[in-house]
Short mmCIF file of C-alpha atoms in Angstrom, two decimals:
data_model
loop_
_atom_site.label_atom_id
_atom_site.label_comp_id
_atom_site.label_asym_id
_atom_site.label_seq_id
_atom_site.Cartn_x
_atom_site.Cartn_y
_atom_site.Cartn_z
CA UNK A 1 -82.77 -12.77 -56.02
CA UNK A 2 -82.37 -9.48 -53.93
CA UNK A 3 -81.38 -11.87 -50.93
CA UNK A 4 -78.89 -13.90 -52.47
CA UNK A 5 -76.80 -10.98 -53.24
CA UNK A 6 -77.14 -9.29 -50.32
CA UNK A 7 -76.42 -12.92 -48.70
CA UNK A 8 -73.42 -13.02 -51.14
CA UNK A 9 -72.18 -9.63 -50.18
CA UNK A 10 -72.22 -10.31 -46.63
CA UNK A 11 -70.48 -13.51 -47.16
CA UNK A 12 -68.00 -11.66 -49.17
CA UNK A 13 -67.54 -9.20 -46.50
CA UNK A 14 -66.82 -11.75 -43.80
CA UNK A 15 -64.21 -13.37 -45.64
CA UNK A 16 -62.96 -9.69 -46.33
CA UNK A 17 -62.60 -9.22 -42.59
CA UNK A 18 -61.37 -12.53 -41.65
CA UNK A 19 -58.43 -12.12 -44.89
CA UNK A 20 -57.83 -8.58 -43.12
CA UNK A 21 -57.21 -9.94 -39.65
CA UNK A 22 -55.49 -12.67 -41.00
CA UNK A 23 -53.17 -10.55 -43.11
CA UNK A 24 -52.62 -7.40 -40.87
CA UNK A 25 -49.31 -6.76 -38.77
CA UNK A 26 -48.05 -3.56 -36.47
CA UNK A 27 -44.89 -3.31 -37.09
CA UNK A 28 -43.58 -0.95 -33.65
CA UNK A 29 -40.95 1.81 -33.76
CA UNK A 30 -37.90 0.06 -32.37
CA UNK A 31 -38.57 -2.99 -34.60
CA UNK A 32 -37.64 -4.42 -37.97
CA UNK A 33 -40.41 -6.83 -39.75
CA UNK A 34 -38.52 -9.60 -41.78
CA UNK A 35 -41.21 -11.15 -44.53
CA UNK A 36 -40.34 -14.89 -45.68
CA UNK A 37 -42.82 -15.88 -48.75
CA UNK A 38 -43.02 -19.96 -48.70
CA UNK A 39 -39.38 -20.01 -47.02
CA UNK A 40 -37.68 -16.93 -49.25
CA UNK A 41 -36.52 -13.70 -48.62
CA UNK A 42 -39.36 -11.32 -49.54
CA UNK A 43 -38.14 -7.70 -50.17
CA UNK A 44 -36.48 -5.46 -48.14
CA UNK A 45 -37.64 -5.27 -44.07
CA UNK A 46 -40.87 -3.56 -43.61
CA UNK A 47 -40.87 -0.57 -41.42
CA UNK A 48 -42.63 0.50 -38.86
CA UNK A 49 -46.16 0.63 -38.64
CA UNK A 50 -48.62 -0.97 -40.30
CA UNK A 51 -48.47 -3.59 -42.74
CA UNK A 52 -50.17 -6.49 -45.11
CA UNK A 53 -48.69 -10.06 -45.55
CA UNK A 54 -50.49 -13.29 -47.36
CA UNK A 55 -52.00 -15.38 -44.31
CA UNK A 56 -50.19 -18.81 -44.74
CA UNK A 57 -47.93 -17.94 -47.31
CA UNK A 58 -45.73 -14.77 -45.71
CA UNK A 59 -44.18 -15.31 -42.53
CA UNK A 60 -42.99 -12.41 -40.47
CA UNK A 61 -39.66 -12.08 -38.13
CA UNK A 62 -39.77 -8.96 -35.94
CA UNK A 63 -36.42 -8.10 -34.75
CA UNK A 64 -35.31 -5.90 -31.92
CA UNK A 65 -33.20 -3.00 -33.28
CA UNK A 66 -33.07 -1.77 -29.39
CA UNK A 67 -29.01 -1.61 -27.66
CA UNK A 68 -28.53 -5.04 -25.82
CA UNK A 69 -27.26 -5.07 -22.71
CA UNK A 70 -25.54 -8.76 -22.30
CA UNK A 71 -23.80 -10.11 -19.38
CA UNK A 72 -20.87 -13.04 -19.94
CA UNK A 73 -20.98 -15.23 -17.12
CA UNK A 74 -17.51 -15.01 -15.30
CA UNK A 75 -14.47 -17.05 -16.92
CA UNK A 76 -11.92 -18.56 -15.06
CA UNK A 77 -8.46 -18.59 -16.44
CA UNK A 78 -4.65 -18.16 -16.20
CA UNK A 79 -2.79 -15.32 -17.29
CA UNK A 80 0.43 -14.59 -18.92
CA UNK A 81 2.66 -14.52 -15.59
CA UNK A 82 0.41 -17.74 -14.26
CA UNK A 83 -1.76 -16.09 -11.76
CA UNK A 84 -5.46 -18.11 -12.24
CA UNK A 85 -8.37 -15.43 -12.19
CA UNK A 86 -12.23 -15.21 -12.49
CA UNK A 87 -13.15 -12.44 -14.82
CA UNK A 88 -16.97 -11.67 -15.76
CA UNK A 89 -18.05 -8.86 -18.15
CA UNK A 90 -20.47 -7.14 -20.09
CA UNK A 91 -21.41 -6.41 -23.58
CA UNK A 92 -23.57 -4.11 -25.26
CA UNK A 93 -24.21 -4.34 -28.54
CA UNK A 94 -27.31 -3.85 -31.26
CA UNK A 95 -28.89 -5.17 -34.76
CA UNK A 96 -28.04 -2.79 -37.58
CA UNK A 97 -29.32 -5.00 -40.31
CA UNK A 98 -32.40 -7.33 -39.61
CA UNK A 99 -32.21 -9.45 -42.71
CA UNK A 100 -28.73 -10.59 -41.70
CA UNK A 101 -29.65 -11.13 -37.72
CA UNK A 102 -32.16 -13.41 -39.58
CA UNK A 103 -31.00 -14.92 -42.62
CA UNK A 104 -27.38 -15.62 -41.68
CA UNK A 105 -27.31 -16.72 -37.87
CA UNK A 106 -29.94 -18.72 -36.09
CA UNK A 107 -30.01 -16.72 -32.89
CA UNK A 108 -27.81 -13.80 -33.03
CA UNK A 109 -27.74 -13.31 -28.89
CA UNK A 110 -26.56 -17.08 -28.42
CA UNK A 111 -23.88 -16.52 -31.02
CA UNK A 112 -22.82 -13.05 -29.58
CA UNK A 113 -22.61 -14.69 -26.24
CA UNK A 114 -20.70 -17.55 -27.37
CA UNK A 115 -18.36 -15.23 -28.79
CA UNK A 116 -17.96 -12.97 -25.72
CA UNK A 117 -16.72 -15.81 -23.53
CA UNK A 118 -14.06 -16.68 -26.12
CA UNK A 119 -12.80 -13.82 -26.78
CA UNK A 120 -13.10 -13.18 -22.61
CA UNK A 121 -10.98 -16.30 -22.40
CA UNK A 122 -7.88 -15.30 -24.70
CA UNK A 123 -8.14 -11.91 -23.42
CA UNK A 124 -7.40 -13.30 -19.90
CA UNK A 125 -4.38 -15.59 -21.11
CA UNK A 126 -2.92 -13.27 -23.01
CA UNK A 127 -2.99 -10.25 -20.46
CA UNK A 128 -0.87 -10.20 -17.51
CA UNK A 129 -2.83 -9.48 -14.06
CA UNK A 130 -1.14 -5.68 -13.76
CA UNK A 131 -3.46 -5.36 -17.11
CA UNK A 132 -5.95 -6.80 -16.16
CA UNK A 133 -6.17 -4.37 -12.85
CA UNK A 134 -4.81 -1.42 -14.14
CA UNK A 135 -5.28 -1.24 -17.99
CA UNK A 136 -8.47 -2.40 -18.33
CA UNK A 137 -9.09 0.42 -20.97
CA UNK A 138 -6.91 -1.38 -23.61
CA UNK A 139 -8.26 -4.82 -22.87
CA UNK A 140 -12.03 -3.70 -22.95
CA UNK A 141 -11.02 -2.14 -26.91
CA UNK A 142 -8.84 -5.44 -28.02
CA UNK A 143 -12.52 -7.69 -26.31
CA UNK A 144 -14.23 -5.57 -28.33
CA UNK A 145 -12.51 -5.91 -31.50
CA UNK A 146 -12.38 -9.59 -31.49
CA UNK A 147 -16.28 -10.09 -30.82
CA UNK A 148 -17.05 -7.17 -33.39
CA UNK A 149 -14.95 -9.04 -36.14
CA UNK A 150 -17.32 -11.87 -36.79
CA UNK A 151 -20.66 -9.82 -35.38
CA UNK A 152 -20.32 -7.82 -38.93
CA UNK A 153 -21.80 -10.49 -40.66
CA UNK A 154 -24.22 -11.10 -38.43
CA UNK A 155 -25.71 -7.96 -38.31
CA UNK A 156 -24.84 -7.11 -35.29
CA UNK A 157 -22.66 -4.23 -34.35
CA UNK A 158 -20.60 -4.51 -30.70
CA UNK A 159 -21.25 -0.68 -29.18
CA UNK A 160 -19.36 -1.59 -26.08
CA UNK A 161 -17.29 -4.19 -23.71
CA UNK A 162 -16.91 -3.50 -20.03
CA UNK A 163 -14.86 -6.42 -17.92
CA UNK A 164 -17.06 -5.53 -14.84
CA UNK A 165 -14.70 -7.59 -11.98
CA UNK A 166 -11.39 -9.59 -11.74
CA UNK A 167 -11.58 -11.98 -8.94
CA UNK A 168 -8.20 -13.14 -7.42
CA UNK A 169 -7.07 -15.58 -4.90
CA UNK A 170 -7.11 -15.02 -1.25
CA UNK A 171 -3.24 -15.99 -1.32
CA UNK A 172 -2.63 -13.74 -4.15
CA UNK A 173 -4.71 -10.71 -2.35
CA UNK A 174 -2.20 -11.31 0.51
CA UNK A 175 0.61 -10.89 -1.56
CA UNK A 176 -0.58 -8.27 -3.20
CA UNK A 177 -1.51 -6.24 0.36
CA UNK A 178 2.10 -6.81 1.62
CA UNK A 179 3.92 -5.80 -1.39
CA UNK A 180 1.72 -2.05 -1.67
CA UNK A 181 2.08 -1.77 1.98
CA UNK A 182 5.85 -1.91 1.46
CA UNK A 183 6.27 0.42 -1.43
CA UNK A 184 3.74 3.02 1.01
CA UNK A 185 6.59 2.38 3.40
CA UNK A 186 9.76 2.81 1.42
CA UNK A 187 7.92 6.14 0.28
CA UNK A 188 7.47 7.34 3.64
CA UNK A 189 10.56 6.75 4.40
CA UNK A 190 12.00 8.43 1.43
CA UNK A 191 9.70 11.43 2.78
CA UNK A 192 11.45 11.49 6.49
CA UNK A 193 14.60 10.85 5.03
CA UNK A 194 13.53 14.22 2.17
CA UNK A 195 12.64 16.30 5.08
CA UNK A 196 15.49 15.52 7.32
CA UNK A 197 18.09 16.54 4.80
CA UNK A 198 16.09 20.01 4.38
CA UNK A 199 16.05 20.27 8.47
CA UNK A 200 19.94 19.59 8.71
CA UNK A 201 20.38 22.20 6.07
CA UNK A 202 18.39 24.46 7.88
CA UNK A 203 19.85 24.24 11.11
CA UNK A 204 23.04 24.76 9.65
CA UNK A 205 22.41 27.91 8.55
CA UNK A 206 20.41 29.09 11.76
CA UNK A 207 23.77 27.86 13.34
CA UNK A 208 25.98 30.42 10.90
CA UNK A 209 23.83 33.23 11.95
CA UNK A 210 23.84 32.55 15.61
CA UNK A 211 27.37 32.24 15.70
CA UNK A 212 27.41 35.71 14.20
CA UNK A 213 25.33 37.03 17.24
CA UNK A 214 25.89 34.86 20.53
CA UNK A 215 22.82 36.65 21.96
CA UNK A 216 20.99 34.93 19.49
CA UNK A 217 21.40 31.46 20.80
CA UNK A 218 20.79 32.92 24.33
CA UNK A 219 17.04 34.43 22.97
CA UNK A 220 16.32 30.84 21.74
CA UNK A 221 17.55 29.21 24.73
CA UNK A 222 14.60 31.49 26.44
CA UNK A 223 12.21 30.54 23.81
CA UNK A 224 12.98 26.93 24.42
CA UNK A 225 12.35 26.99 28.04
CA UNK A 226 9.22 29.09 27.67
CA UNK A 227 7.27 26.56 25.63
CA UNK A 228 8.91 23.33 28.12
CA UNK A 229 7.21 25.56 30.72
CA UNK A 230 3.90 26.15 28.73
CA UNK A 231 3.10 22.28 29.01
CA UNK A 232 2.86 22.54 32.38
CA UNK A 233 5.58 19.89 33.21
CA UNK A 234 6.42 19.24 36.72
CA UNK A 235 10.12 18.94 35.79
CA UNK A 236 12.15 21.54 33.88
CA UNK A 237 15.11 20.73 32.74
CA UNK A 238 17.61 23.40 32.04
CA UNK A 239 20.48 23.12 29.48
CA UNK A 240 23.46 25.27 30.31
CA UNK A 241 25.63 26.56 27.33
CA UNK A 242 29.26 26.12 27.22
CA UNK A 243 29.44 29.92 26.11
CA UNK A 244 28.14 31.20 29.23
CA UNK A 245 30.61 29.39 31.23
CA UNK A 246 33.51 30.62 29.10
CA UNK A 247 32.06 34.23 29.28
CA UNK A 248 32.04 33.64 33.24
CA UNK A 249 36.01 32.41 33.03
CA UNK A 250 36.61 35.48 31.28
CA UNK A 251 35.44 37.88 33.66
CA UNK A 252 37.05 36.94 36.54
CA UNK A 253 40.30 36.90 34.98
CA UNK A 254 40.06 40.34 34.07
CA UNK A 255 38.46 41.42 37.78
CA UNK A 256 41.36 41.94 40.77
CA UNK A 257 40.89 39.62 43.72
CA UNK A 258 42.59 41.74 46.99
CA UNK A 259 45.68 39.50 48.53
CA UNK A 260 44.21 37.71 51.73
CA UNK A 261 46.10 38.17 55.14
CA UNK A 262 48.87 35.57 55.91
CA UNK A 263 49.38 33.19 59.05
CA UNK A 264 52.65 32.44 60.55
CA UNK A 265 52.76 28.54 59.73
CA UNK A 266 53.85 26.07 62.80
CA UNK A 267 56.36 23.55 61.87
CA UNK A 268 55.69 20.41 63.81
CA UNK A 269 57.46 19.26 66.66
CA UNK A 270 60.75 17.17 65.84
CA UNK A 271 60.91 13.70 67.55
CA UNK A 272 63.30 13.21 70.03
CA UNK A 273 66.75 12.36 69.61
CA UNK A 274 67.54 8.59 70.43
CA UNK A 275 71.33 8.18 71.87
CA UNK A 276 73.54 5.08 71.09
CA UNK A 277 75.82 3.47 73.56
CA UNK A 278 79.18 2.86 72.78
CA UNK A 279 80.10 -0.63 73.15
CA UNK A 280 81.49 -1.89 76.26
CA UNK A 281 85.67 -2.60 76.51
CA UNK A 282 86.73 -6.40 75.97
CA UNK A 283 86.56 -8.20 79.38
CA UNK A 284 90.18 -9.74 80.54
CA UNK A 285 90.93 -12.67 83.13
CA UNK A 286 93.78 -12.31 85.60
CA UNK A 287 95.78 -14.35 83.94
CA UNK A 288 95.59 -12.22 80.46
CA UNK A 289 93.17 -13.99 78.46
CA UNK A 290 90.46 -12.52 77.14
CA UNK A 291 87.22 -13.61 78.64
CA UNK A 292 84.73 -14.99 76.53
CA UNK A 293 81.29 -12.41 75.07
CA UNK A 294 78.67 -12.15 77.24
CA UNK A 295 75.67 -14.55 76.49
CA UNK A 296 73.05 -12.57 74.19
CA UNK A 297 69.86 -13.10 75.71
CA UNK A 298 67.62 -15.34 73.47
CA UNK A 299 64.02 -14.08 71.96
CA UNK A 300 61.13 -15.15 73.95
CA UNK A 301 59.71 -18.26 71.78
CA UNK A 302 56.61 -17.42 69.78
CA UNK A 303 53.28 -18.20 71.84
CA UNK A 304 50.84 -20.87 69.64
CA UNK A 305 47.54 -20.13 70.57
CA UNK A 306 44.73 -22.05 69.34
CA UNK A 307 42.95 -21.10 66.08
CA UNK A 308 40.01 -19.63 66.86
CA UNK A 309 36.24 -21.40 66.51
CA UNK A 310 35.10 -20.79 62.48
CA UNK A 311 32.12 -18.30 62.37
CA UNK A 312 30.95 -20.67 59.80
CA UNK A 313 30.92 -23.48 61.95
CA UNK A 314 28.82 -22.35 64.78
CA UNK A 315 26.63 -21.40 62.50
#
């Protein structure tokens, strides 16, 4: 009799330890336990720790109440000003309420990821690419926004959205290259232009006090020439003011130069007179009539002498 009961309360034990084993769960600290009782909800989430269900009745969902870090795989698009871009971001988000993340979505990270690259997509067309480059701030809270909306219901609560890189065409780079290397050169030349003006104005008033003091210009005419000579130049080239020369003109106007000794000046020679002979008395016959002029002598004919052998020729 003794060893049936003591048979009996062994037996009873066993089972006891097998129920336990069957029935215990550890619930961890960053975790929710979700009990379903033949398919229902079954109370509120157990906490952490540990914890009892009904082996083969109670089923238990652990959920992850940890931050999420997500990545959306990149999303090609075209914006508002029809420039086509690759964006990829990130998401991070969390479960605030584990019978939701159960109960009302299948698998909350599928959905949330689903989400992400929609809302990534009509971010991207309705964003121009300056935006998208430079105001990446506003975009990340409107991405944010519109994957939060429908995550409330899910249990899930969208801590942050990050667009992580904007991919562009080669072409577009290009463009984009050319047109900041010209604004850097319209402002440098804004700069020269800035810093000519304020040179000009300066040297106008160096030259109102130097015409005030002519020794002035003569001090930086020797300051000039002693840094030319200070580079060691094998060629030194000296400018000579116009005021110098007038000062020069000046003084020897005022000084006396003595009167120089005079020469008797020779008048040339004067060529020698050339007589003309009268003309000779009419000629008469004997018998009274004049006799006829004397026969002018005729010029010697002009010699033709052969034209001479062309230079060219010979050669």
């Amino acid at each position: 009799m003794l060893q049936e009961v003591l048979g009996a309360a062994l037996a009873a034990g066993a089972a006891g330890l097998v129920y336990l084993g069957a029935a215990a769960r550890v619930v961890k600290q960053y975790e929710r336990g979700v009990v379903l009782r033949l398919g229902r909800l079954r109370g509120e989430a157990r906490a952490p720790g540990f914890t009892l269900v009904v082996p083969a009745v109670d089923r238990m969902h652990k959920v992850n109440m940890q931050i999420v870090t997500m990545p959306v795989p990149a999303q090609e698009g075209i914006t508002r000003d029809n420039v086509t871009v690759r964006v990829d971001a990130v998401v991070y988000f969390r479960v605030v309420d584990a019978t939701a993340a159960v109960i009302n979505v299948e698998d909350y990270r599928f959905a949330v990821s689903q989400m992400a690259q929609t809302s990534l997509r009509s971010i991207i067309g309705k964003s121009e690419l300056d935006d998208l480059l430079s105001n990446r701030e506003k975009l990340n809270e409107g991405l944010e926004l519109m994957i939060d909306s429908p995550a409330v219901g899910w249990g899930v609560q969208i801590d942050r959205v990050e667009i992580k890189d904007v991919s562009l065409p080669e072409s577009m780079k290009r463009s984009m290259a050319r047109q900041a290397e010209a604004d850097r050169e319209r402002r440098a030349r804004i700069i020269n232009a800035d810093a000519e003006l304020q040179a000009s104005k300066k040297l106008a008033e160096a030259a109102e006090q130097m015409s005030d003091q002519p020794a002035a210009l003569q001090l930086r005419l020797l300051q000039t020439v002693v840094a030319v000579a200070a580079e060691k130049n094998s060629t030194l080239v000296l400018p000579f003011p116009v005021e110098l020369l007038r000062f020069l003109e000046k003084a020897q106007q005022q000084t006396t130069v003595p009167a120089a000794p005079t020469t008797p000046s020779v008048s040339p020679p004067a060529p020698p007179a050339v007589r003309e002979r009268p003309p000779a008395p009419p000629r008469t016959l004997p018998d009274g009539e004049p006799a006829p002029p004397a026969a002018q002598p005729h010029p010697p004919a002009p010699r033709h002498e052969p034209p001479a052998a062309s230079t060219e020729l010979d050669r």
